[in-house]
Tab-separated table of C-alpha atoms in Angstrom:
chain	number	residue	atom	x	y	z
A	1	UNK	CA	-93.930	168.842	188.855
A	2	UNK	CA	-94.315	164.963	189.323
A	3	UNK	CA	-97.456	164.984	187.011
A	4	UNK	CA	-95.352	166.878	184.504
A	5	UNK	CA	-92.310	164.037	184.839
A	6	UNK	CA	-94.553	161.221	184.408
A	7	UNK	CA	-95.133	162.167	180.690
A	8	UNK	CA	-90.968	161.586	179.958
A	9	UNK	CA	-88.700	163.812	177.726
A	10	UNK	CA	-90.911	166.037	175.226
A	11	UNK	CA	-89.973	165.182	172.121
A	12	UNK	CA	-91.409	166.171	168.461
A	13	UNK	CA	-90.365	165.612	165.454
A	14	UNK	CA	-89.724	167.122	161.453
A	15	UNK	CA	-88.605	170.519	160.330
A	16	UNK	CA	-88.785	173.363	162.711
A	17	UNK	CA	-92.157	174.753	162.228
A	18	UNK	CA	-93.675	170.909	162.667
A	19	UNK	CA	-91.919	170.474	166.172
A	20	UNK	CA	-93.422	173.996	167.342
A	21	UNK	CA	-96.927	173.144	165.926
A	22	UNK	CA	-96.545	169.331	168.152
A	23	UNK	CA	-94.915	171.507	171.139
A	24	UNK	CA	-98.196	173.938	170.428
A	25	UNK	CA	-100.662	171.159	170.389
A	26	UNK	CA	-98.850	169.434	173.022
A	27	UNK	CA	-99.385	172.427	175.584
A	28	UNK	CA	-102.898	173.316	174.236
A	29	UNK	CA	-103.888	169.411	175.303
A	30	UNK	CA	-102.932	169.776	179.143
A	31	UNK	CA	-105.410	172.895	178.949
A	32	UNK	CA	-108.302	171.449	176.907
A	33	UNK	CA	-108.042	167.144	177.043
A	34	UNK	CA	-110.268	167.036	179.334
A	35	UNK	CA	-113.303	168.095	176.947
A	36	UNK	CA	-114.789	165.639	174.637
A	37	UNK	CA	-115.163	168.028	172.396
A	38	UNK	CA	-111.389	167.745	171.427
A	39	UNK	CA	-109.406	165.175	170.210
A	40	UNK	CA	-105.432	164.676	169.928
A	41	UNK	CA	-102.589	162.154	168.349
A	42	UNK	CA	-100.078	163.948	169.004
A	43	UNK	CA	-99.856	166.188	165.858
A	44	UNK	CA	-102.695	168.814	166.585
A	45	UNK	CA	-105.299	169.109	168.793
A	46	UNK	CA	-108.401	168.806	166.743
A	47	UNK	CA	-112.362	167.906	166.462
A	48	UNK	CA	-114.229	165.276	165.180
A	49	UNK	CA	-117.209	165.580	163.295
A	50	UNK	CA	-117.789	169.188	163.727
A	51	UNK	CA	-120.421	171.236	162.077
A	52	UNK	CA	-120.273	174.650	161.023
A	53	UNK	CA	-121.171	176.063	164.113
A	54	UNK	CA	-118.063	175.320	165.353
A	55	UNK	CA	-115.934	177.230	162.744
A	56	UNK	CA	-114.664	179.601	165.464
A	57	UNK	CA	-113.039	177.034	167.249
A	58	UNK	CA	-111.602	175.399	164.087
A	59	UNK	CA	-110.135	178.442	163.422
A	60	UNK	CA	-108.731	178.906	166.604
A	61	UNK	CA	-107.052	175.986	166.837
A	62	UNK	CA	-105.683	176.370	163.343
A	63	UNK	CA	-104.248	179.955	164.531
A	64	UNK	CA	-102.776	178.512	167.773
A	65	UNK	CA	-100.990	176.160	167.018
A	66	UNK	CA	-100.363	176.081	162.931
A	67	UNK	CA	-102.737	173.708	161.703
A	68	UNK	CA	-105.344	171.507	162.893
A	69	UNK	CA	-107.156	168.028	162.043
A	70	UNK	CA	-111.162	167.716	161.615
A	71	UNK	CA	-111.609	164.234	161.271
A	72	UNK	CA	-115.057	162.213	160.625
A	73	UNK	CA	-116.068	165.302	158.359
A	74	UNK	CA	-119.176	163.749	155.956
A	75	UNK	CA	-118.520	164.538	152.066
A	76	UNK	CA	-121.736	166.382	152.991
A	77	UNK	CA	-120.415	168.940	155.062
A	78	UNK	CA	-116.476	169.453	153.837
A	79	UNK	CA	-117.956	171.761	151.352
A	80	UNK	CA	-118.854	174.472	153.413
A	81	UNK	CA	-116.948	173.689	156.367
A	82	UNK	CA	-113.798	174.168	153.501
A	83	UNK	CA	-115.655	177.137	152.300
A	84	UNK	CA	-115.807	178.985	155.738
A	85	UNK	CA	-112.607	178.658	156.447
A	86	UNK	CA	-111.054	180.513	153.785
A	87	UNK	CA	-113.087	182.807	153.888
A	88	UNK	CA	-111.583	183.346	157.288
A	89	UNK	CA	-107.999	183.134	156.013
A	90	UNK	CA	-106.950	179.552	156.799
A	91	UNK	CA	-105.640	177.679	153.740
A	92	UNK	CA	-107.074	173.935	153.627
A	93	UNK	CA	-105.962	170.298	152.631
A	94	UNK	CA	-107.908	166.965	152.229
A	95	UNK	CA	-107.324	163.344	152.629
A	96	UNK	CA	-110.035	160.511	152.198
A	97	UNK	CA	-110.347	158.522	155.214
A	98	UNK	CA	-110.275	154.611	154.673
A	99	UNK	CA	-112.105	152.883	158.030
A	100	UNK	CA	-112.131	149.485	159.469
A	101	UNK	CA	-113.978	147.555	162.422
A	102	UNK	CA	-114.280	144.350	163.321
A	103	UNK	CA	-113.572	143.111	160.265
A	104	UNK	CA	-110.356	145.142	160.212
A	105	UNK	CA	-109.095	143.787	163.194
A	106	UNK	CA	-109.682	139.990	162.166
A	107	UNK	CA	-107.947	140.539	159.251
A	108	UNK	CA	-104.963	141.844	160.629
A	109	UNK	CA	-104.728	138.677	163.276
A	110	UNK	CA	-105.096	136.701	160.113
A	111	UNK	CA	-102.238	138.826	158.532
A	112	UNK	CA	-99.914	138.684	162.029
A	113	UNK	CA	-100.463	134.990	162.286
A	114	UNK	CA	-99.634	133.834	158.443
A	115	UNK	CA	-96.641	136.450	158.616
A	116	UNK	CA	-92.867	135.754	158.138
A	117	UNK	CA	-90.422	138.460	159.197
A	118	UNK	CA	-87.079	138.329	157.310
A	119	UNK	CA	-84.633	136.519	158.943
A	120	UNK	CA	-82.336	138.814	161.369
A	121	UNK	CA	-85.118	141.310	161.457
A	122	UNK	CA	-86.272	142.452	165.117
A	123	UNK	CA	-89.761	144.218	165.771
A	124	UNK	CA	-89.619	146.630	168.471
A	125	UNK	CA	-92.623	148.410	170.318
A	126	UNK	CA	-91.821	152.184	171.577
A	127	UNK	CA	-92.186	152.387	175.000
A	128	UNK	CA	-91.870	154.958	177.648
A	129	UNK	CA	-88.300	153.265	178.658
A	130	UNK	CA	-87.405	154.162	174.569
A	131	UNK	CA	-84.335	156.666	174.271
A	132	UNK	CA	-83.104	159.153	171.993
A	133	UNK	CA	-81.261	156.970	169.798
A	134	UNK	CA	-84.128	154.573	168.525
A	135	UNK	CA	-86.070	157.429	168.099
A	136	UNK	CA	-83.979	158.568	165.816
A	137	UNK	CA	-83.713	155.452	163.649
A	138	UNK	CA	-87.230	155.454	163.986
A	139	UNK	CA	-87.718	159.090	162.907
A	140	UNK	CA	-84.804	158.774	160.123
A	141	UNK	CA	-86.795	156.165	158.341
A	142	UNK	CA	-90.749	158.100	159.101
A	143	UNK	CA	-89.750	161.148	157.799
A	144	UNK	CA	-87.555	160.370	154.630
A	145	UNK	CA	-90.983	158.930	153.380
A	146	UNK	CA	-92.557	161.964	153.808
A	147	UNK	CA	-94.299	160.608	157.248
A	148	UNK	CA	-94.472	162.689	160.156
A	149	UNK	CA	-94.545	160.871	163.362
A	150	UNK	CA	-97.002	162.121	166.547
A	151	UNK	CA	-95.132	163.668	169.571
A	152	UNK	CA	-93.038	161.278	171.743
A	153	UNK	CA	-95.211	160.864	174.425
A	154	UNK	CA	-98.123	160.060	172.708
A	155	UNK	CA	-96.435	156.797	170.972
A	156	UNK	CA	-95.081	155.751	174.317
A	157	UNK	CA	-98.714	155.978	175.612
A	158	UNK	CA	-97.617	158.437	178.240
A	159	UNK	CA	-99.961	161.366	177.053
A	160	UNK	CA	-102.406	159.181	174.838
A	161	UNK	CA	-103.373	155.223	174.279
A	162	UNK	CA	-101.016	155.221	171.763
A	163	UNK	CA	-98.267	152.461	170.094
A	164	UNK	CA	-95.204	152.809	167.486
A	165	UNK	CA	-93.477	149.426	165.922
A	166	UNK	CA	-90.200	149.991	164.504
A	167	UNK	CA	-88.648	146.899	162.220
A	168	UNK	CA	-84.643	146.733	163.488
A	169	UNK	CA	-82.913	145.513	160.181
A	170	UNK	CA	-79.416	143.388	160.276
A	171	UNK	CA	-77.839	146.989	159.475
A	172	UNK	CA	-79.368	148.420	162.474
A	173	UNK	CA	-81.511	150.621	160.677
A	174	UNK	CA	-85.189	150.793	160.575
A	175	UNK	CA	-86.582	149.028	158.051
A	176	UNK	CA	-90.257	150.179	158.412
A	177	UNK	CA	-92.609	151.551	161.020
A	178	UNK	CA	-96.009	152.073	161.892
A	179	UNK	CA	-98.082	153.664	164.472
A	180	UNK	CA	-101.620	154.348	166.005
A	181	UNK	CA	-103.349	156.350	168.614
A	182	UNK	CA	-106.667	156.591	170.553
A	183	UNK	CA	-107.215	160.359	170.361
A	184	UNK	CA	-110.244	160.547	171.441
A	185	UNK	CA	-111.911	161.869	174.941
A	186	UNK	CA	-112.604	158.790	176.901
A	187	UNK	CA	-116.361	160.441	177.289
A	188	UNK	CA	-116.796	161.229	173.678
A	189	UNK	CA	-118.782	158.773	171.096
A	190	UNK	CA	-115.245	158.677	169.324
A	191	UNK	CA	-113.694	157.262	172.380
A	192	UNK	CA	-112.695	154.084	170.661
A	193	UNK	CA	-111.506	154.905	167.387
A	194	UNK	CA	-107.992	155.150	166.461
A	195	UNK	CA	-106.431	156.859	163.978
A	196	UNK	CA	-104.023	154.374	162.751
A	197	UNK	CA	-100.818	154.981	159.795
A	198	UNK	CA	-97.003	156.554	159.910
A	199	UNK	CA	-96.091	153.245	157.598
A	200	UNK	CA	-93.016	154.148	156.257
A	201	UNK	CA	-90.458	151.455	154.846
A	202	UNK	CA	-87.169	152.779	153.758
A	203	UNK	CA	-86.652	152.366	150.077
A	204	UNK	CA	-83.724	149.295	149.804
A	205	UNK	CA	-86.432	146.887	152.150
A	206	UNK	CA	-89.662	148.120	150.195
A	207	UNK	CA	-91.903	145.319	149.058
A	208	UNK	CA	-91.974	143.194	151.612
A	209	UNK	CA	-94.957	144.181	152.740
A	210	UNK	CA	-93.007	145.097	156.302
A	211	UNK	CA	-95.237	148.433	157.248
A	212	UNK	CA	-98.407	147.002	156.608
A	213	UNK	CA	-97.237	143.891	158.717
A	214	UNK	CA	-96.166	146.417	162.124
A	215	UNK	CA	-99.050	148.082	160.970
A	216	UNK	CA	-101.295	145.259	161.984
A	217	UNK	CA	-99.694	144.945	165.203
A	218	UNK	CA	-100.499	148.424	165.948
A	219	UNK	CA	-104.242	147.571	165.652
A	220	UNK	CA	-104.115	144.772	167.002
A	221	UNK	CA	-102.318	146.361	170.069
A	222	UNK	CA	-104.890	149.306	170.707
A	223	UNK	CA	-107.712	146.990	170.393
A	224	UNK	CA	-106.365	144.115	172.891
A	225	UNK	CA	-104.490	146.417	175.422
A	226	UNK	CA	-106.956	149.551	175.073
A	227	UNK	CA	-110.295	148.192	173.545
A	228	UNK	CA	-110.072	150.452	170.232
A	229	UNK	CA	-112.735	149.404	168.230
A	230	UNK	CA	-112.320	151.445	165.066
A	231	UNK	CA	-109.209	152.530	162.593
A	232	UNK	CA	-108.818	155.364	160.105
A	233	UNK	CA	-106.326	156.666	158.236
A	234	UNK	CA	-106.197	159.800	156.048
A	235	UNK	CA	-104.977	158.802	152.276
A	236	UNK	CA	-105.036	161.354	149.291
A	237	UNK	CA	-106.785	160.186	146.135
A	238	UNK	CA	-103.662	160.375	144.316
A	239	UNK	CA	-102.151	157.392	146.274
A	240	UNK	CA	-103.879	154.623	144.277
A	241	UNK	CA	-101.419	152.084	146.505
């Protein structure tokens, strides 16, 4: 039980069906995290560049727990990875991933330094002390931009390396946040890359450029505290911003 307690309160977050796939993935981790071959930020348990060999599992994964993320898929091999699973019933979705190294992490100390927060705004970093209540503001402000934050425990590194800022307006409010986590196995070549987003900036403090600013701290974070070495984030062609 005291391995169990160490992780906090579970908590997940969206509509119904999104909490029971992160309470799904959540569950299926304690069974199968300690496999390189998996890899988890506290959505879905997923794989990273998998080939079509490993469609069974894929689909597996899918079935268990609602959905399921293959990241670092080539252009190469979406096509038929896409291909065979529909034709084994699983409906599929696609984002572009956008990737940064070194070069990505310079900027964004560039960016942190020569950054001014608006006055009376406070950053905050989610933690495993955080309670209920700033996860909600934190939530409130994720999800009415269509952003779906990881699990709890995974943003309060208790379950993953991972890190959430939230941007405390004068109102009390969140302004913006922005997260990223290592997920994955310590032993696997992805080991130190991060998949990095949930910027989200409530609509009256837009333009300010206040996601993309926590955002940087997030990398920054990872890559000081836990030696990530790589960010990506999925982005649909659509979203030329």
């Amino acid at each position: 039980m005291d391995a169990v307690a160490d992780l906090g309160k579970p908590r997940y977050f969206g509509s119904p069906t999104q909490q029971r796939m992160q309470a799904a993935a959540d569950a299926l981790w304690s069974l199968v995290g300690g496999d390189p071959l998996y890899a988890y930020e506290g959505r879905t348990v997923g794989l990273s560049a998998p080939g079509l060999e490993q469609l069974p599992t894929i689909v597996s994964l899918a079935r268990l727990q609602g959905a399921m993320l293959m990241a670092y898929v080539s252009p190469e091999a979406e096509p038929e990875l896409t291909a065979g699973a529909r034709t084994l019933g699983l409906s599929t979705d696609r984002w572009d991933h956008f990737m940064g190294g070194a070069r990505c992490i310079e900027t964004c100390a560039a960016y942190v330094r020569d950054f001014s927060l608006p006055e009376d705004h406070v950053v905050h970093r989610i933690g495993p002390e955080t309670g209920d209540a700033e996860f909600d503001r934190m939530a409130e402000t994720a999800l009415s931009c269509g952003v779906l934050p990881p699990a709890a425990q995974a943003l309060q590194g208790l379950s993953r390396h991972g890190v959430c800022f939230w941007l405390e307006a004068p109102d009390g409010g969140a302004a913006a946040c922005a997260g990223a986590v290592l997920r994955g196995h310590p032993d696997s070549r992805f080991a130190r890359s991060a998949w990095w987003g949930m910027l989200a900036t409530r609509p009256e403090d837009r333009g300010k450029s206040l996601s993309l600013y926590l955002g940087a701290l997030a990398v920054l974070h990872l890559h000081e505290t836990c030696g990530a070495e790589e960010f990506f984030t999925g982005v649909r062609r659509d979203n030329h911003v």
